[in-house]
Amino acid sequence: MSAHGGWPMRIEVPARRRNLISLTPLIDVVFILLVFFMLASSFLDWRGISLNMPPVSEVGRVHDGSLELRLGVDGSVSLDGEAVSRDAALRRVGAAVSTEPDRLVIVRPEGEVRLQTMVEWLEALSGAGATNVSLRQG
Amino acid sequence: MKLPAPPTRKDSDDHLIPLINIVFLLLIFFMLAGALSRPEPFSVEPPYSDEGQAATVDEWVLSVAADGRFALDGEELLRDAVIDRIEQRTRNGDDLRIKLRADADLNAELLLPLFDDLRDAGVERLTLLTVASGG
């Protein structure tokens, strides 16, 4: 049969690549996994500050030559019983530990002082060079 | 004779392949970059700090919520039960490092007696978990 014979022309349909499995369920599963991992994973950058745990025998002991830093709720600071500013306290602690690196610094926060404030002080003290810092109940 | 091009019936799924590629990439990113952590029974807003070494939150994590609730490794417990468990563990002479994930709003009145009790329970090393503020 020719194209001129009145027959409809037959057009070769290109062979279609058939998917053996449909992709839609796969996407569903992958989406569910994605959402799971997005919700379940945390991207917080955790840091650890090591705290001194003095042995039980040392708790009641009076430490000679230790610096005592009292923190008030209103932000007031006193170093060895003397009210000072934050910067002055850090300067004096820094001067004291520069001659005697092992000097114990006892931080006694008042009852209502927040943990964030304590952490900032621990940081500031270690920035000033104090290595032997202890948090005690005021 | 000029024939109109046969309508190219694209396979209905073909246009989804770039989407799947992206979703797979995201999936792999979240699987590798994110750390899976045990969900806490309450939310804890840790204090911010710039100091301290990078820490992992894995085992013996003691969480303290702002309202004073306690959880050890994701299990909510009473304060005495927490101390008991830790004591049981340290009694055999194990060196136990407790990681304390405490809320930044907790005050000294509640935390410092806890430190004392932990020390009395035999904890020699305590790490206070904070979050880097730099983002």
mmCIF file of C-alpha atoms in Angstrom:
data_model
loop_
_atom_site.group_PDB
_atom_site.id
_atom_site.type_symbol
_atom_site.label_atom_id
_atom_site.label_comp_id
_atom_site.label_asym_id
_atom_site.label_seq_id
_atom_site.Cartn_x
_atom_site.Cartn_y
_atom_site.Cartn_z
ATOM 1 C CA MET A 1 0.000 0.000 0.000
ATOM 2 C CA SER A 2 1.250 3.361 -0.888
ATOM 3 C CA ALA A 3 0.465 6.762 0.451
ATOM 4 C CA HIS A 4 -1.323 7.438 -2.753
ATOM 5 C CA GLY A 5 -3.656 4.542 -2.465
ATOM 6 C CA GLY A 6 -6.108 6.256 -0.217
ATOM 7 C CA TRP A 7 -4.897 4.567 2.912
ATOM 8 C CA PRO A 8 -4.291 6.680 5.882
ATOM 9 C CA MET A 9 -0.697 7.306 6.431
ATOM 10 C CA ARG A 10 0.824 5.344 9.192
ATOM 11 C CA ILE A 11 3.151 7.296 11.384
ATOM 12 C CA GLU A 12 5.690 5.509 13.407
ATOM 13 C CA VAL A 13 5.215 6.404 17.035
ATOM 14 C CA PRO A 14 8.588 6.663 18.731
ATOM 15 C CA ALA A 15 9.025 3.899 21.207
ATOM 16 C CA ARG A 16 8.253 5.319 24.643
ATOM 17 C CA ARG A 17 10.544 4.556 27.464
ATOM 18 C CA ARG A 18 8.259 3.059 30.014
ATOM 19 C CA ASN A 19 8.934 3.483 33.671
ATOM 20 C CA LEU A 20 8.804 0.170 35.354
ATOM 21 C CA ILE A 21 7.695 1.712 38.628
ATOM 22 C CA SER A 22 5.951 4.945 39.154
ATOM 23 C CA LEU A 23 8.021 7.642 40.803
ATOM 24 C CA THR A 24 5.236 9.156 42.867
ATOM 25 C CA PRO A 25 5.348 6.704 45.803
ATOM 26 C CA LEU A 26 9.113 7.062 45.873
ATOM 27 C CA ILE A 27 8.795 10.826 46.190
ATOM 28 C CA ASP A 28 6.249 10.383 48.950
ATOM 29 C CA VAL A 29 8.600 8.231 50.941
ATOM 30 C CA VAL A 30 11.573 10.503 50.345
ATOM 31 C CA PHE A 31 9.536 13.514 51.423
ATOM 32 C CA ILE A 32 8.498 11.776 54.596
ATOM 33 C CA LEU A 33 12.118 10.892 55.347
ATOM 34 C CA LEU A 34 13.137 14.465 54.625
ATOM 35 C CA VAL A 35 10.539 15.902 56.974
ATOM 36 C CA PHE A 36 11.543 13.383 59.641
ATOM 37 C CA PHE A 37 15.196 14.314 59.494
ATOM 38 C CA MET A 38 14.405 18.019 59.375
ATOM 39 C CA LEU A 39 12.329 17.799 62.523
ATOM 40 C CA ALA A 40 14.399 15.272 64.450
ATOM 41 C CA SER A 41 17.864 16.672 63.936
ATOM 42 C CA SER A 42 19.243 19.579 65.844
ATOM 43 C CA PHE A 43 21.852 21.992 64.616
ATOM 44 C CA LEU A 44 22.725 23.553 67.949
ATOM 45 C CA ASP A 45 26.421 24.101 68.450
ATOM 46 C CA TRP A 46 26.835 22.670 71.932
ATOM 47 C CA ARG A 47 29.693 23.807 74.106
ATOM 48 C CA GLY A 48 30.768 22.422 77.424
ATOM 49 C CA ILE A 49 32.093 24.341 80.388
ATOM 50 C CA SER A 50 33.808 22.082 82.883
ATOM 51 C CA LEU A 51 32.883 22.928 86.432
ATOM 52 C CA ASN A 52 35.077 22.270 89.403
ATOM 53 C CA MET A 53 33.647 19.714 91.756
ATOM 54 C CA PRO A 54 35.710 20.085 94.910
ATOM 55 C CA PRO A 55 36.020 16.869 96.926
ATOM 56 C CA VAL A 56 33.576 16.604 99.782
ATOM 57 C CA SER A 57 36.397 17.025 102.294
ATOM 58 C CA GLU A 58 37.136 20.495 100.987
ATOM 59 C CA VAL A 59 33.659 21.908 101.110
ATOM 60 C CA GLY A 60 33.748 23.406 104.547
ATOM 61 C CA ARG A 61 37.383 24.349 104.419
ATOM 62 C CA VAL A 62 38.378 27.959 104.558
ATOM 63 C CA HIS A 63 40.681 28.632 101.674
ATOM 64 C CA ASP A 64 43.579 30.853 102.481
ATOM 65 C CA GLY A 65 44.237 33.485 99.925
ATOM 66 C CA SER A 66 41.209 32.711 97.822
ATOM 67 C CA LEU A 67 39.347 35.503 96.146
ATOM 68 C CA GLU A 68 35.676 35.666 96.937
ATOM 69 C CA LEU A 69 33.423 37.197 94.350
ATOM 70 C CA ARG A 70 29.843 37.828 95.350
ATOM 71 C CA LEU A 71 27.288 38.477 92.651
ATOM 72 C CA GLY A 72 24.118 40.357 93.444
ATOM 73 C CA VAL A 73 20.800 40.047 91.655
ATOM 74 C CA ASP A 74 20.930 43.725 90.685
ATOM 75 C CA GLY A 75 24.305 43.232 88.999
ATOM 76 C CA SER A 76 26.333 44.441 91.948
ATOM 77 C CA VAL A 77 29.668 42.752 92.542
ATOM 78 C CA SER A 78 31.780 42.562 95.625
ATOM 79 C CA LEU A 79 35.277 41.200 95.752
ATOM 80 C CA ASP A 80 36.426 40.044 99.182
ATOM 81 C CA GLY A 81 33.637 42.046 100.757
ATOM 82 C CA GLU A 82 34.339 45.274 98.922
ATOM 83 C CA ALA A 83 31.810 46.564 96.390
ATOM 84 C CA VAL A 84 33.486 47.062 93.040
ATOM 85 C CA SER A 85 32.485 47.428 89.417
ATOM 86 C CA ARG A 86 32.540 44.447 87.092
ATOM 87 C CA ASP A 87 35.586 45.681 85.207
ATOM 88 C CA ALA A 88 37.479 46.471 88.383
ATOM 89 C CA ALA A 89 36.686 43.031 89.769
ATOM 90 C CA LEU A 90 37.950 41.338 86.623
ATOM 91 C CA ARG A 91 41.080 43.511 86.610
ATOM 92 C CA ARG A 92 41.871 42.663 90.210
ATOM 93 C CA VAL A 93 41.252 38.967 89.693
ATOM 94 C CA GLY A 94 43.430 39.109 86.602
ATOM 95 C CA ALA A 95 46.231 40.794 88.526
ATOM 96 C CA ALA A 96 45.955 38.281 91.353
ATOM 97 C CA VAL A 97 46.074 35.210 89.138
ATOM 98 C CA SER A 98 48.896 36.555 87.003
ATOM 99 C CA THR A 99 51.243 36.238 89.971
ATOM 100 C CA GLU A 100 49.665 33.089 91.341
ATOM 101 C CA PRO A 101 47.926 31.131 88.582
ATOM 102 C CA ASP A 102 46.437 28.515 90.887
ATOM 103 C CA ARG A 103 44.713 31.030 93.101
ATOM 104 C CA LEU A 104 41.202 29.901 93.869
ATOM 105 C CA VAL A 105 38.400 32.220 92.856
ATOM 106 C CA ILE A 106 35.140 31.445 94.618
ATOM 107 C CA VAL A 107 32.033 32.789 92.948
ATOM 108 C CA ARG A 108 29.066 33.137 95.277
ATOM 109 C CA PRO A 109 25.954 34.229 93.440
ATOM 110 C CA GLU A 110 22.874 35.394 95.292
ATOM 111 C CA GLY A 111 19.885 33.090 95.177
ATOM 112 C CA GLU A 112 18.083 34.789 92.350
ATOM 113 C CA VAL A 113 21.030 35.182 89.991
ATOM 114 C CA ARG A 114 20.276 33.545 86.647
ATOM 115 C CA LEU A 115 22.403 30.799 85.147
ATOM 116 C CA GLN A 116 23.112 32.970 82.105
ATOM 117 C CA THR A 117 24.703 35.571 84.381
ATOM 118 C CA MET A 118 26.792 32.916 86.115
ATOM 119 C CA VAL A 119 27.976 31.539 82.781
ATOM 120 C CA GLU A 120 28.960 35.036 81.662
ATOM 121 C CA TRP A 121 30.968 35.511 84.840
ATOM 122 C CA LEU A 122 32.684 32.142 84.489
ATOM 123 C CA GLU A 123 33.628 33.120 80.967
ATOM 124 C CA ALA A 124 34.852 36.548 81.981
ATOM 125 C CA LEU A 125 36.930 35.062 84.801
ATOM 126 C CA SER A 126 38.532 32.480 82.576
ATOM 127 C CA GLY A 127 39.144 35.278 80.081
ATOM 128 C CA ALA A 128 40.910 37.194 82.841
ATOM 129 C CA GLY A 129 43.200 34.209 83.340
ATOM 130 C CA ALA A 130 41.627 32.492 86.336
ATOM 131 C CA THR A 131 41.848 28.719 85.975
ATOM 132 C CA ASN A 132 40.714 27.636 89.412
ATOM 133 C CA VAL A 133 37.175 28.941 89.651
ATOM 134 C CA SER A 134 34.587 27.424 91.930
ATOM 135 C CA LEU A 135 30.875 28.139 92.143
ATOM 136 C CA ARG A 136 29.585 28.005 95.686
ATOM 137 C CA GLN A 137 26.372 28.730 97.393
ATOM 138 C CA GLY A 138 26.275 32.231 98.751
ATOM 139 C CA MET B 1 3.073 16.202 2.375
ATOM 140 C CA LYS B 2 3.786 18.108 5.478
ATOM 141 C CA LEU B 3 2.759 16.438 8.637
ATOM 142 C CA PRO B 4 2.353 18.169 11.936
ATOM 143 C CA ALA B 5 4.843 16.860 14.399
ATOM 144 C CA PRO B 6 3.249 14.180 16.460
ATOM 145 C CA PRO B 7 2.337 15.555 19.852
ATOM 146 C CA THR B 8 5.181 14.498 22.093
ATOM 147 C CA ARG B 9 3.428 12.983 25.017
ATOM 148 C CA LYS B 10 6.047 13.221 27.642
ATOM 149 C CA ASP B 11 6.073 10.637 30.239
ATOM 150 C CA SER B 12 4.125 12.061 33.124
ATOM 151 C CA ASP B 13 6.876 11.307 35.646
ATOM 152 C CA ASP B 14 9.841 12.637 33.738
ATOM 153 C CA HIS B 15 9.556 16.216 34.893
ATOM 154 C CA LEU B 16 9.682 15.048 38.498
ATOM 155 C CA ILE B 17 13.258 13.839 38.292
ATOM 156 C CA PRO B 18 14.936 17.221 39.037
ATOM 157 C CA LEU B 19 12.602 17.583 42.005
ATOM 158 C CA ILE B 20 13.623 14.188 43.301
ATOM 159 C CA ASN B 21 17.265 15.102 42.866
ATOM 160 C CA ILE B 22 16.847 18.181 45.025
ATOM 161 C CA VAL B 23 14.826 16.345 47.643
ATOM 162 C CA PHE B 24 17.433 13.602 47.819
ATOM 163 C CA LEU B 25 20.169 16.168 48.256
ATOM 164 C CA LEU B 26 18.240 17.840 51.077
ATOM 165 C CA LEU B 27 17.618 14.467 52.652
ATOM 166 C CA ILE B 28 21.280 13.542 52.589
ATOM 167 C CA PHE B 29 22.227 16.961 53.945
ATOM 168 C CA PHE B 30 19.896 16.657 56.904
ATOM 169 C CA MET B 31 20.966 13.080 57.564
ATOM 170 C CA LEU B 32 24.648 13.960 57.647
ATOM 171 C CA ALA B 33 24.698 17.482 59.069
ATOM 172 C CA GLY B 34 22.075 17.202 61.740
ATOM 173 C CA ALA B 35 22.658 15.323 64.935
ATOM 174 C CA LEU B 36 19.778 13.148 65.944
ATOM 175 C CA SER B 37 18.990 13.695 69.555
ATOM 176 C CA ARG B 38 16.661 12.126 71.992
ATOM 177 C CA PRO B 39 13.608 14.309 72.388
ATOM 178 C CA GLU B 40 13.327 15.958 75.762
ATOM 179 C CA PRO B 41 10.108 15.839 77.754
ATOM 180 C CA PHE B 42 10.315 19.603 78.144
ATOM 181 C CA SER B 43 12.059 22.412 76.365
ATOM 182 C CA VAL B 44 15.311 23.755 77.720
ATOM 183 C CA GLU B 45 16.735 27.087 76.631
ATOM 184 C CA PRO B 46 20.465 26.658 77.317
ATOM 185 C CA PRO B 47 22.678 29.597 78.242
ATOM 186 C CA TYR B 48 24.804 31.197 75.570
ATOM 187 C CA SER B 49 28.548 31.322 75.782
ATOM 188 C CA ASP B 50 31.537 31.717 73.527
ATOM 189 C CA GLU B 51 33.986 29.741 75.598
ATOM 190 C CA GLY B 52 34.191 26.065 76.255
ATOM 191 C CA GLN B 53 35.067 23.145 74.056
ATOM 192 C CA ALA B 54 32.740 21.630 71.563
ATOM 193 C CA ALA B 55 30.646 19.048 73.340
ATOM 194 C CA THR B 56 28.399 16.234 72.288
ATOM 195 C CA VAL B 57 25.075 15.586 73.900
ATOM 196 C CA ASP B 58 25.054 11.823 74.251
ATOM 197 C CA GLU B 59 24.879 10.053 77.578
ATOM 198 C CA TRP B 60 24.272 11.049 81.166
ATOM 199 C CA VAL B 61 22.666 14.282 80.171
ATOM 200 C CA LEU B 62 20.793 15.824 83.045
ATOM 201 C CA SER B 63 18.244 18.357 81.851
ATOM 202 C CA VAL B 64 16.735 20.902 84.167
ATOM 203 C CA ALA B 65 13.799 22.957 82.949
ATOM 204 C CA ALA B 66 13.145 26.534 83.956
ATOM 205 C CA ASP B 67 10.311 25.375 86.218
ATOM 206 C CA GLY B 68 12.588 22.953 88.058
ATOM 207 C CA ARG B 69 11.655 19.669 86.385
ATOM 208 C CA PHE B 70 14.427 17.130 85.887
ATOM 209 C CA ALA B 71 15.122 14.603 83.186
ATOM 210 C CA LEU B 72 17.988 12.153 82.892
ATOM 211 C CA ASP B 73 18.695 11.064 79.314
ATOM 212 C CA GLY B 74 15.248 12.100 78.170
ATOM 213 C CA GLU B 75 13.346 10.429 80.966
ATOM 214 C CA GLU B 76 11.543 12.763 83.297
ATOM 215 C CA LEU B 77 12.339 11.956 86.908
ATOM 216 C CA LEU B 78 11.994 13.482 90.299
ATOM 217 C CA ARG B 79 15.045 15.169 91.720
ATOM 218 C CA ASP B 80 15.654 12.408 94.287
ATOM 219 C CA ALA B 81 15.346 9.712 91.635
ATOM 220 C CA VAL B 82 17.969 11.469 89.548
ATOM 221 C CA ILE B 83 20.394 11.612 92.441
ATOM 222 C CA ASP B 84 19.630 7.955 93.261
ATOM 223 C CA ARG B 85 20.402 6.780 89.757
ATOM 224 C CA ILE B 86 23.628 8.682 89.616
ATOM 225 C CA GLU B 87 24.607 7.355 93.016
ATOM 226 C CA GLN B 88 23.924 3.784 91.915
ATOM 227 C CA ARG B 89 26.233 4.284 89.001
ATOM 228 C CA THR B 90 29.073 5.940 90.883
ATOM 229 C CA ARG B 91 28.951 3.433 93.722
ATOM 230 C CA ASN B 92 30.976 0.921 91.684
ATOM 231 C CA GLY B 93 33.708 3.479 91.324
ATOM 232 C CA ASP B 94 32.808 4.478 87.813
ATOM 233 C CA ASP B 95 34.117 7.779 86.671
ATOM 234 C CA LEU B 96 30.965 9.525 85.679
ATOM 235 C CA ARG B 97 30.862 12.702 83.669
ATOM 236 C CA ILE B 98 27.494 14.348 83.954
ATOM 237 C CA LYS B 99 26.464 16.788 81.306
ATOM 238 C CA LEU B 100 24.147 19.362 82.719
ATOM 239 C CA ARG B 101 21.734 20.940 80.306
ATOM 240 C CA ALA B 102 20.129 23.598 82.412
ATOM 241 C CA ASP B 103 17.829 26.384 81.378
ATOM 242 C CA ALA B 104 19.435 29.817 81.249
ATOM 243 C CA ASP B 105 16.641 31.195 83.427
ATOM 244 C CA LEU B 106 17.332 28.883 86.346
ATOM 245 C CA ASN B 107 18.622 30.687 89.371
ATOM 246 C CA ALA B 108 21.499 29.942 91.673
ATOM 247 C CA GLU B 109 19.181 29.024 94.511
ATOM 248 C CA LEU B 110 18.053 25.929 92.636
ATOM 249 C CA LEU B 111 21.248 25.041 90.792
ATOM 250 C CA LEU B 112 23.957 25.307 93.408
ATOM 251 C CA PRO B 113 22.308 22.861 95.862
ATOM 252 C CA LEU B 114 22.014 20.515 92.888
ATOM 253 C CA PHE B 115 25.763 20.790 92.307
ATOM 254 C CA ASP B 116 26.323 19.933 95.948
ATOM 255 C CA ASP B 117 24.015 16.934 95.774
ATOM 256 C CA LEU B 118 25.681 15.698 92.596
ATOM 257 C CA ARG B 119 29.060 15.983 94.217
ATOM 258 C CA ASP B 120 27.808 14.128 97.263
ATOM 259 C CA ALA B 121 26.478 11.446 94.915
ATOM 260 C CA GLY B 122 30.020 10.931 93.699
ATOM 261 C CA VAL B 123 30.110 12.949 90.511
ATOM 262 C CA GLU B 124 33.610 14.184 89.953
ATOM 263 C CA ARG B 125 33.246 15.876 86.635
ATOM 264 C CA LEU B 126 30.380 18.077 85.638
ATOM 265 C CA THR B 127 30.096 19.759 82.287
ATOM 266 C CA LEU B 128 27.687 22.606 81.883
ATOM 267 C CA LEU B 129 26.270 22.556 78.380
ATOM 268 C CA THR B 130 25.905 25.871 76.647
ATOM 269 C CA VAL B 131 25.237 26.949 73.105
ATOM 270 C CA ALA B 132 27.627 29.055 71.059
ATOM 271 C CA SER B 133 26.173 32.501 70.626
ATOM 272 C CA GLY B 134 27.962 33.176 67.374
ATOM 273 C CA GLY B 135 25.328 31.247 65.439
#
